[in-house]
Tab-separated table of N, CA and C in Angstrom:
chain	number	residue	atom	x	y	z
A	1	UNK	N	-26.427	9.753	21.954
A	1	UNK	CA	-25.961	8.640	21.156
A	1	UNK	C	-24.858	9.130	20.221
A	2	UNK	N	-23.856	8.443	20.307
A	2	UNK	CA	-22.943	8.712	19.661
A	2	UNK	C	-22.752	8.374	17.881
A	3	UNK	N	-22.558	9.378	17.007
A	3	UNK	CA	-22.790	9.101	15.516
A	3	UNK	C	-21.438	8.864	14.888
A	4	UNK	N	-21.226	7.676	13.836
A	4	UNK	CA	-20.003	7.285	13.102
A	4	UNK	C	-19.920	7.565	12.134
A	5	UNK	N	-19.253	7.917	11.348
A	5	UNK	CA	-18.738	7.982	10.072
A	5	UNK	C	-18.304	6.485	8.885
A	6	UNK	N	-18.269	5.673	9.824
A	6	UNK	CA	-18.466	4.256	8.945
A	6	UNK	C	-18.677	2.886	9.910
A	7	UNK	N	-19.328	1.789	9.356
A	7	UNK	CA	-19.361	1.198	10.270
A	7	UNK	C	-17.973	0.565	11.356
A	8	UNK	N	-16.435	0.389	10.551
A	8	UNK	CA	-15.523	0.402	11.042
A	8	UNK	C	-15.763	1.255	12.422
A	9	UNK	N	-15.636	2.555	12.086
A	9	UNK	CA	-15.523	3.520	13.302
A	9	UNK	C	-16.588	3.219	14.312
A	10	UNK	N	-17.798	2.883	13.991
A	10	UNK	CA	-18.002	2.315	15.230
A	10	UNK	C	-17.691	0.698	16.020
A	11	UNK	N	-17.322	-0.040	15.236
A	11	UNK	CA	-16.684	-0.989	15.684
A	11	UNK	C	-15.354	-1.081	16.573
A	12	UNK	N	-14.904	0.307	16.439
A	12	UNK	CA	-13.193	0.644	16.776
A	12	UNK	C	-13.557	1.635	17.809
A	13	UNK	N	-15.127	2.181	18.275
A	13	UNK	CA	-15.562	3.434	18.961
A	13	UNK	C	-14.748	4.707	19.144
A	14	UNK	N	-14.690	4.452	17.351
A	14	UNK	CA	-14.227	5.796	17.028
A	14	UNK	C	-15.487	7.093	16.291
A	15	UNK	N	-16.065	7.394	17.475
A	15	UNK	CA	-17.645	8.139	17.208
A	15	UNK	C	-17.155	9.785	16.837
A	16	UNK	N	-18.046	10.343	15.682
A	16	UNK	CA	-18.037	11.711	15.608
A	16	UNK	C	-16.217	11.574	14.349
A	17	UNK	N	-15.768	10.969	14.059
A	17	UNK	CA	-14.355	10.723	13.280
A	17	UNK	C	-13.349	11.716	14.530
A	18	UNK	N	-13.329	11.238	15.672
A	18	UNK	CA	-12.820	11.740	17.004
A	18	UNK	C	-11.527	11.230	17.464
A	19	UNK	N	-11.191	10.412	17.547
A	19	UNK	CA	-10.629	9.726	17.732
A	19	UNK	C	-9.474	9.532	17.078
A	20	UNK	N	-7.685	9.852	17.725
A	20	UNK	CA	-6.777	9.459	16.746
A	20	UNK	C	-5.544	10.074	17.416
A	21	UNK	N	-4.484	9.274	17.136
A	21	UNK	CA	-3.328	9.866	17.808
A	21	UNK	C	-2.125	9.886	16.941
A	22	UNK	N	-1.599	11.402	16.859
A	22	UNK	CA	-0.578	11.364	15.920
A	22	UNK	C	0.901	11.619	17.176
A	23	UNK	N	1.782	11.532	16.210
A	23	UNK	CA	3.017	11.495	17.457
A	23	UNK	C	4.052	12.273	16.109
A	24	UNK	N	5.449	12.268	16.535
A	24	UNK	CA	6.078	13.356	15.603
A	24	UNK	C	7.845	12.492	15.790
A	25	UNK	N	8.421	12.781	14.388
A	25	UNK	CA	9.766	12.145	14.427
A	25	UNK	C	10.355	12.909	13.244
A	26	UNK	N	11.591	12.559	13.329
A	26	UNK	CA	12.830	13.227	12.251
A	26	UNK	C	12.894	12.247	11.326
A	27	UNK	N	12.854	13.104	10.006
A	27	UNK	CA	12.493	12.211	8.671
A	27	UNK	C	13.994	11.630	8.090
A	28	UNK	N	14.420	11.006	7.370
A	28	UNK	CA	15.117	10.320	7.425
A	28	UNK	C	15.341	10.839	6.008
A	29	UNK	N	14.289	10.907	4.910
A	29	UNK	CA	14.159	11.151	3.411
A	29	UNK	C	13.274	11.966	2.846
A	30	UNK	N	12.255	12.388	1.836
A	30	UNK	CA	11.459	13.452	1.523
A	30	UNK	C	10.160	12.165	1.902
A	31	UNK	N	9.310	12.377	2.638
A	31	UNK	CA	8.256	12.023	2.963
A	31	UNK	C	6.936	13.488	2.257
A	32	UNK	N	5.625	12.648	2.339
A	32	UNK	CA	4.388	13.559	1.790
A	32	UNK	C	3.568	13.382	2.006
A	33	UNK	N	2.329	14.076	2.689
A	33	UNK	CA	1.064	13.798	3.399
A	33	UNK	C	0.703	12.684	2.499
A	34	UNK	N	0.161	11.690	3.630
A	34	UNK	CA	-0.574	10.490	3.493
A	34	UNK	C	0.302	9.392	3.064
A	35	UNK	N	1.346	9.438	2.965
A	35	UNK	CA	2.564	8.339	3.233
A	35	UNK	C	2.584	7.131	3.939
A	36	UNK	N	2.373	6.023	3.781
A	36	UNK	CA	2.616	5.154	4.653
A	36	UNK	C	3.693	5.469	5.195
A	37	UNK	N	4.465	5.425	6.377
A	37	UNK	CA	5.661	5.631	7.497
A	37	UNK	C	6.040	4.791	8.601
A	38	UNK	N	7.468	4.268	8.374
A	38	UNK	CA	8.007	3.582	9.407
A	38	UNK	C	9.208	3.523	9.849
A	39	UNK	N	9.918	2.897	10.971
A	39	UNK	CA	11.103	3.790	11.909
A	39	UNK	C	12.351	2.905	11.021
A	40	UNK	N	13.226	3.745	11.073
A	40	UNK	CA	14.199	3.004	10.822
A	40	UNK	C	14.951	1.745	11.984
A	41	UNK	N	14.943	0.666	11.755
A	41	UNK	CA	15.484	-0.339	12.803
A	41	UNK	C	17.204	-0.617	12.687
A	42	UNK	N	17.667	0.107	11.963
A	42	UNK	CA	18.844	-0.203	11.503
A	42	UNK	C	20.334	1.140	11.379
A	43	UNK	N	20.822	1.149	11.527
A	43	UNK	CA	22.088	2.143	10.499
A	43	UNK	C	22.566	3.350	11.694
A	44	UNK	N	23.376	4.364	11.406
A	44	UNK	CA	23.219	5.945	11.816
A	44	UNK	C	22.143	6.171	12.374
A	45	UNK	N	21.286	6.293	11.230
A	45	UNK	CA	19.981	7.011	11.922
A	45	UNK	C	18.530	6.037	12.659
A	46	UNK	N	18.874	5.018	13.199
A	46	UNK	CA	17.721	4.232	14.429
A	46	UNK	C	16.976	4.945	14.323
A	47	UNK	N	15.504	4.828	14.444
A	47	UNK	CA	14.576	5.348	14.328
A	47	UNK	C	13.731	6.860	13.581
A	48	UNK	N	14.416	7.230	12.859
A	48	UNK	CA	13.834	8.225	11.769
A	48	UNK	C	12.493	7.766	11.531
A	49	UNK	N	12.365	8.401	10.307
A	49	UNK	CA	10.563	7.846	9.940
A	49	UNK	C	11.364	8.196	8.458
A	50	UNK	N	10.767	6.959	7.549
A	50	UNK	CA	10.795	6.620	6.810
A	50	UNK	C	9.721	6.566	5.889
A	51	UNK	N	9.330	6.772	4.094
A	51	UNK	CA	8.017	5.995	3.678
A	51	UNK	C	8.431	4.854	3.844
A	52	UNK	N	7.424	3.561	4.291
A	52	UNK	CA	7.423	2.513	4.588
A	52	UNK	C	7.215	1.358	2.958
A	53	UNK	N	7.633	0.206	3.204
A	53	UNK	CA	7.533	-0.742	1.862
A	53	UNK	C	7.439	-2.173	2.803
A	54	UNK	N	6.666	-3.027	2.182
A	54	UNK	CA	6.209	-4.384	2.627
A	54	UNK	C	7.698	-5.121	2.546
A	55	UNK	N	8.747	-5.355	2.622
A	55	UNK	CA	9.935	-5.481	2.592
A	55	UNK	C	10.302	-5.775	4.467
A	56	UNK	N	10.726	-7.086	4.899
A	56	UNK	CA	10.693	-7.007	5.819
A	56	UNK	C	11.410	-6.228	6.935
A	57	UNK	N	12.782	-5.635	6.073
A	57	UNK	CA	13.845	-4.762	7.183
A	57	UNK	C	12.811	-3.153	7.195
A	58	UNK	N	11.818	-2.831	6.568
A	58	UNK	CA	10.970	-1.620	6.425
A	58	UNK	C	9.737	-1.612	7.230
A	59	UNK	N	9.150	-3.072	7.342
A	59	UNK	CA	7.770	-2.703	7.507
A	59	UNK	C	7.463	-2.530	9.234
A	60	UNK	N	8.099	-2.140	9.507
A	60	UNK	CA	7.870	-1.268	10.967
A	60	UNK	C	6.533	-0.154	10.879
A	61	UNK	N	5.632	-0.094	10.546
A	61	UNK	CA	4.992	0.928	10.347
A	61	UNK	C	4.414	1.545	11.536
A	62	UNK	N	4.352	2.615	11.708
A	62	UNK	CA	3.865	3.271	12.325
A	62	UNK	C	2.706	3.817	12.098
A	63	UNK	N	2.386	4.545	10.866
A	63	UNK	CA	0.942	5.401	10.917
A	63	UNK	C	1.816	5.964	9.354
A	64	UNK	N	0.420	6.895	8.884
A	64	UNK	CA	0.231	7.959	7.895
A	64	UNK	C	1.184	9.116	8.195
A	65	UNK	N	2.072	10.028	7.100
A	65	UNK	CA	2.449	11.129	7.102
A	65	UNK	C	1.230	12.153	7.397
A	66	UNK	N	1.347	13.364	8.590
A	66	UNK	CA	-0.167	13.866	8.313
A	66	UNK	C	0.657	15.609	8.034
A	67	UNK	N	1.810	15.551	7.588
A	67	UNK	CA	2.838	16.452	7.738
A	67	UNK	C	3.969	15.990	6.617
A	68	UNK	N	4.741	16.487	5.974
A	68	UNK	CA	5.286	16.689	4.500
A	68	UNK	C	6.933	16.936	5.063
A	69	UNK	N	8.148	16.283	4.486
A	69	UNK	CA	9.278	16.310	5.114
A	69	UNK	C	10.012	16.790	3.687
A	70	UNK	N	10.380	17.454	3.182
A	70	UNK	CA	11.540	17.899	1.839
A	70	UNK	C	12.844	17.083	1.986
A	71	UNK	N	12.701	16.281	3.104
A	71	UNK	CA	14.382	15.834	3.316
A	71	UNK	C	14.816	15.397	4.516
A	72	UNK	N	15.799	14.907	4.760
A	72	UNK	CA	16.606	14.057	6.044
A	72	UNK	C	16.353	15.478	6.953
A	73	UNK	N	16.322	15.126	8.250
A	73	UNK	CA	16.148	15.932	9.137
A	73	UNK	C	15.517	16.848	9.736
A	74	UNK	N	14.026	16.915	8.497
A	74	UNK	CA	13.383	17.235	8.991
A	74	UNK	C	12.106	16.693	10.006
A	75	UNK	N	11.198	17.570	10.688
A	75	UNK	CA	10.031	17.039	11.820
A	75	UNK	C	8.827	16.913	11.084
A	76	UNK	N	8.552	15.685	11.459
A	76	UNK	CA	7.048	15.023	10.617
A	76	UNK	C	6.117	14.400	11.372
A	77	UNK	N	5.238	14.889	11.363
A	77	UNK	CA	4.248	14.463	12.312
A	77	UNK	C	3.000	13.102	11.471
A	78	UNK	N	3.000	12.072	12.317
A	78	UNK	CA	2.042	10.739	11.658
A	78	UNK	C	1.096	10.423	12.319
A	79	UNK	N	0.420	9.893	12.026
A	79	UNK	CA	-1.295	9.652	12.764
A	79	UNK	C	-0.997	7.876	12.543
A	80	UNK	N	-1.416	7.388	13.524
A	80	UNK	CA	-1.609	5.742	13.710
A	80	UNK	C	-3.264	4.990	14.395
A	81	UNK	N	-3.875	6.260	14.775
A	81	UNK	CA	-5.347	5.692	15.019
A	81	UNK	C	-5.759	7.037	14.640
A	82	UNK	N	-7.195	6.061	14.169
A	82	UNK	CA	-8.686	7.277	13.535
A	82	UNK	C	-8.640	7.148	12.196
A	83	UNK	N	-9.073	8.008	11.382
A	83	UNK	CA	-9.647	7.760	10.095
A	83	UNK	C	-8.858	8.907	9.402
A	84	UNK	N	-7.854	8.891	8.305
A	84	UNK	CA	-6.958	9.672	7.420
A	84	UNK	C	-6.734	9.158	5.988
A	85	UNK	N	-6.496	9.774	5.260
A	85	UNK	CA	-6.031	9.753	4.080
A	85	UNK	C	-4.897	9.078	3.784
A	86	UNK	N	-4.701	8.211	2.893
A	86	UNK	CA	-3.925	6.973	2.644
A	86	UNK	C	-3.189	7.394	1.477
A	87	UNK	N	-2.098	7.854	0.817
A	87	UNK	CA	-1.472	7.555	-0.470
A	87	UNK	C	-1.448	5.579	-0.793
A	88	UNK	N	-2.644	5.928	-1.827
A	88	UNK	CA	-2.468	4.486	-2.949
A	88	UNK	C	-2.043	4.369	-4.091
A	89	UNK	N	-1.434	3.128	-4.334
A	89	UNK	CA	-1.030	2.966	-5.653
A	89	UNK	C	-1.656	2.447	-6.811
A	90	UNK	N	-3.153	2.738	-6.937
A	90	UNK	CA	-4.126	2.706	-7.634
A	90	UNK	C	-5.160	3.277	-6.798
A	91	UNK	N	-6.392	3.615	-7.798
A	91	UNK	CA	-7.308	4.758	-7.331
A	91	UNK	C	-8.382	3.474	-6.963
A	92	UNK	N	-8.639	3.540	-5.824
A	92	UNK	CA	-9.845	2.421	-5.409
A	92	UNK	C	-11.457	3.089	-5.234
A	93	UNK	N	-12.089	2.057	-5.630
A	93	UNK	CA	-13.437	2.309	-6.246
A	93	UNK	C	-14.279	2.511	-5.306
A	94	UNK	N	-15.412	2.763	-5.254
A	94	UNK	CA	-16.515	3.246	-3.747
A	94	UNK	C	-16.722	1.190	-3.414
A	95	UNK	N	-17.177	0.493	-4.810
A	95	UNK	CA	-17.068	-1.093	-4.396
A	95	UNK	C	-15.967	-1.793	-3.385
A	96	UNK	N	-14.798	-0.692	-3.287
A	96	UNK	CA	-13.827	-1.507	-2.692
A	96	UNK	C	-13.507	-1.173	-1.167
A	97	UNK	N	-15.082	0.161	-0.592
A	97	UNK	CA	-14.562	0.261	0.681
A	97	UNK	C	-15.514	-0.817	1.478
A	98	UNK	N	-15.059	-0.667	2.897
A	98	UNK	CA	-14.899	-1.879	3.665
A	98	UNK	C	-13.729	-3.071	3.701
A	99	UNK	N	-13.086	-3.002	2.266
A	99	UNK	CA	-12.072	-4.018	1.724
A	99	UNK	C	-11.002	-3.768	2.832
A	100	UNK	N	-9.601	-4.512	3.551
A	100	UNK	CA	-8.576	-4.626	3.997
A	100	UNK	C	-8.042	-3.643	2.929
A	101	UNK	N	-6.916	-3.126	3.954
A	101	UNK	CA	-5.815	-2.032	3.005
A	101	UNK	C	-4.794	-2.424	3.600
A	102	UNK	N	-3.597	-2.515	2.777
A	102	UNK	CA	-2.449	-3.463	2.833
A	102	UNK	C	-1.413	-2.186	2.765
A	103	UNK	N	0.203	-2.239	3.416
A	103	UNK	CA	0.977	-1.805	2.634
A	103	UNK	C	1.947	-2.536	1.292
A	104	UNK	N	1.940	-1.741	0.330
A	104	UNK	CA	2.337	-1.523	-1.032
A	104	UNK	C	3.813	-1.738	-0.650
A	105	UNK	N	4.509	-2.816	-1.646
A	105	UNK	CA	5.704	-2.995	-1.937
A	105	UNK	C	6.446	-1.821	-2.372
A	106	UNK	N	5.775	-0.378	-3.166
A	106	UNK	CA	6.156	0.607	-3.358
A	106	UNK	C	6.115	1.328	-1.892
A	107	UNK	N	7.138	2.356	-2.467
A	107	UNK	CA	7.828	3.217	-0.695
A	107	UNK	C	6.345	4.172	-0.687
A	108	UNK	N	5.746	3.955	0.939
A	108	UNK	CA	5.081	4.867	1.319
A	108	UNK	C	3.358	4.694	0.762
A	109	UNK	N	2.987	3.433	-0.541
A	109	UNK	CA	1.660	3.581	-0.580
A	109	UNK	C	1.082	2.121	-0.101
A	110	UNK	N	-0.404	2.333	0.035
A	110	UNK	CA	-1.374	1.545	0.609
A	110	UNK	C	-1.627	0.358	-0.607
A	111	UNK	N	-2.546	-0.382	-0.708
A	111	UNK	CA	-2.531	-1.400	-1.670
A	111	UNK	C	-4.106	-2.148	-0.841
A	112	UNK	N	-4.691	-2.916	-2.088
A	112	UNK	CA	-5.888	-3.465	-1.216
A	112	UNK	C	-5.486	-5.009	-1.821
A	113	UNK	N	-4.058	-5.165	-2.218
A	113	UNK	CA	-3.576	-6.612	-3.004
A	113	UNK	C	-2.734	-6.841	-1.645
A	114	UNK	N	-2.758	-7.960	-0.903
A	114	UNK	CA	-1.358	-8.135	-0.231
A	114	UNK	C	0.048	-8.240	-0.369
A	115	UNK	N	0.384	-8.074	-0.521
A	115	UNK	CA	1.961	-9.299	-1.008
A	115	UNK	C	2.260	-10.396	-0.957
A	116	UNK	N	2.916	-10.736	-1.729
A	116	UNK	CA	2.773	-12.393	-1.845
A	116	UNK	C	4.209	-12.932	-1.918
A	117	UNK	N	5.121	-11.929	-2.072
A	117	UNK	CA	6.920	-12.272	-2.358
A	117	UNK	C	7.454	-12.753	-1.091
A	118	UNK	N	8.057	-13.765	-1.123
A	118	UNK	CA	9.355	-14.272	-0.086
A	118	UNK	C	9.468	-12.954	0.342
A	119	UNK	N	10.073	-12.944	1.625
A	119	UNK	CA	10.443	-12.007	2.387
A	119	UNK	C	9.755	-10.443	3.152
A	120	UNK	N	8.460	-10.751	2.149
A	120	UNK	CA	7.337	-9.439	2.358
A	120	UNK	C	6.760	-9.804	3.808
A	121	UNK	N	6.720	-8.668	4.469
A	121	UNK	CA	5.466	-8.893	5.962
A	121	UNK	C	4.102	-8.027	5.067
A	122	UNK	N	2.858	-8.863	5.557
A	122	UNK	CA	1.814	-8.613	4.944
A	122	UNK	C	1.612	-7.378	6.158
A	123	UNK	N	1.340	-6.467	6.127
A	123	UNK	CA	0.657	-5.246	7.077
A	123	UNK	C	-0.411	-5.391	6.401
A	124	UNK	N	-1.359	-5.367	7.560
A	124	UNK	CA	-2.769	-4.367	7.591
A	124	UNK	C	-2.972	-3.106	7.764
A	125	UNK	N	-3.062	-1.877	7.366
A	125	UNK	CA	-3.074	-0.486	7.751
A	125	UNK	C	-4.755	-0.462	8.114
A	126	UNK	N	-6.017	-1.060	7.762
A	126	UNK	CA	-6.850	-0.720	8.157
A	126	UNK	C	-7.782	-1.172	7.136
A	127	UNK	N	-8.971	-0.267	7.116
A	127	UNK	CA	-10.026	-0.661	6.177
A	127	UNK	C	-10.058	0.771	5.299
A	128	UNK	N	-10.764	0.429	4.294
A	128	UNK	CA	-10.976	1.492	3.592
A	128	UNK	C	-12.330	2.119	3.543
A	129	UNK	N	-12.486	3.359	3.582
A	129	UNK	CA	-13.867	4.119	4.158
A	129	UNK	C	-13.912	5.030	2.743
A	130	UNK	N	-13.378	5.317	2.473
A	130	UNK	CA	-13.569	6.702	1.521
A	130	UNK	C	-12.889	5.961	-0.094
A	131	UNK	N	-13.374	5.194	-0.822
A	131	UNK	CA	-12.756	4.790	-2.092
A	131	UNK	C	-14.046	5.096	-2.589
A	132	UNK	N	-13.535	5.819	-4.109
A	132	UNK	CA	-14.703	7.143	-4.750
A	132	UNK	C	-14.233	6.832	-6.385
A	133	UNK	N	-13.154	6.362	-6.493
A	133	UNK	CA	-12.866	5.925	-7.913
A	133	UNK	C	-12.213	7.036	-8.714
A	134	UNK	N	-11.960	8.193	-7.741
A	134	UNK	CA	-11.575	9.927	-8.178
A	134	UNK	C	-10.006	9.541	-8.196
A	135	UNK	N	-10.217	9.564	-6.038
A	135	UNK	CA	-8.598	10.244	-5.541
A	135	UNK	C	-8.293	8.741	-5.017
A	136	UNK	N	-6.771	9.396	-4.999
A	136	UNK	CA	-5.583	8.177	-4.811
A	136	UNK	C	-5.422	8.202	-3.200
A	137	UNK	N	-6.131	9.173	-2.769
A	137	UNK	CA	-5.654	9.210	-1.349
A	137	UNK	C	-6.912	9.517	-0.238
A	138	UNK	N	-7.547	8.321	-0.716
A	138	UNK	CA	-8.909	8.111	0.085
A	138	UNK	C	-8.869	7.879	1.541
A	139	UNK	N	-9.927	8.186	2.373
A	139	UNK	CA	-9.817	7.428	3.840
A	139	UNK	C	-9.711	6.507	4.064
A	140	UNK	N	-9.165	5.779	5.323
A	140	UNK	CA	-8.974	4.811	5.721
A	140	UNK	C	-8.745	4.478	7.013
A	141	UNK	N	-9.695	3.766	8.103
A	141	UNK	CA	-9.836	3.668	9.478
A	141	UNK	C	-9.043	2.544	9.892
A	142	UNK	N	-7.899	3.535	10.359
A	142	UNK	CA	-6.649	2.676	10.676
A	142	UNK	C	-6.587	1.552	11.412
A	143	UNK	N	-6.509	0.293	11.553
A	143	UNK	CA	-6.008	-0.842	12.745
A	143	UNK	C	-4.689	-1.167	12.183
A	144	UNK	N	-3.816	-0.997	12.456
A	144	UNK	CA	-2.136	-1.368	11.694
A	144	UNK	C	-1.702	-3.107	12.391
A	145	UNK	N	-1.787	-3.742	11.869
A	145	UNK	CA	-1.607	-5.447	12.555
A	145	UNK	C	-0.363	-5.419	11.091
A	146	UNK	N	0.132	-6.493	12.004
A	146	UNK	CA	1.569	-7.382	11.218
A	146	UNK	C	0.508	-8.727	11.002
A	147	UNK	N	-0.011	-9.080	9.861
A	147	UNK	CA	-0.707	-10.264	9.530
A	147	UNK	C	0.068	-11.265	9.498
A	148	UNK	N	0.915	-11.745	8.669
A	148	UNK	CA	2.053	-12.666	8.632
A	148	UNK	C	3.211	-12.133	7.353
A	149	UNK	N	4.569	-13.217	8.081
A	149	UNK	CA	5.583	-12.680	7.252
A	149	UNK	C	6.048	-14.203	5.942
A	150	UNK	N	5.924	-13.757	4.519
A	150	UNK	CA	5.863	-14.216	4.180
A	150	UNK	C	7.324	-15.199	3.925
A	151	UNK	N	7.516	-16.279	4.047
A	151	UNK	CA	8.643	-17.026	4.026
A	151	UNK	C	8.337	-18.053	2.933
């Protein structure tokens, strides 16, 4: 029988915290483990990896930084399924896991508030598993959905 780490993960049959696929791209700017990250759709550089912002020309997201970039050009590796560490922009409480985790209008963090501004796409990055009321960069069992774009 296979054992989970939250009920998410077994809902997602992600058993044993096993489960997860990271992939690797050229950073565009200084990125930092647990970053929200997404491609550039636009300019010179098409597809870089970016920290990501609820902003609709940004929110391409891809996954978590699981790898640290000092700058344009460098290789950064991101995780988009399984259970990782989230940079948030407030420290969320052990009450608030299970809650939806949103991306943050700020570059690169998570949020458990949606957005609500003209022009924001609401992302889902996942649920939250690990909020302890400590760290800013708790777990979180990724499903990444485009919820709606706000107009």
């Amino acid at each position: 029988m296979a054992s989970y780490a939250s009920p998410f993960d077994m809902l997602m049959g992600l058993s044993g915290g096993g489960v997860s696929l990271q992939e690797s791209g050229t950073s565009d700017e200084a990125i930092n483990v647990g970053d929200v990250v997404s491609l550039l759709s636009a300019g010179a550089n098409v597809g870089r990896v970016q920290q990501a912002t609820s902003t609709t020309a940004e929110a391409r997201v891809v996954g978590i930084a699981m790898t640290s970039a000092g700058g344009s050009g460098v290789s950064v590796n991101f995780q988009s399924i399984g259970s990782v560490a989230v940079k948030f922009s407030a420290v969320p409480n052990t009450a608030d896991n299970s809650l939806p985790v949103y991306l943050s209008g700020v570059a690169g963090e998570a949020t458990l508030t949606p957005p609500s501004s003209i022009g924001n796409d609401v992302i889902r990055l996942g649920f939250l598993t690990g909020g302890n009321g400590v760290t800013d960069t708790p777990s979180v069992t990724l499903n990444i959905a485009n919820v709606i774009t706000i107009t």
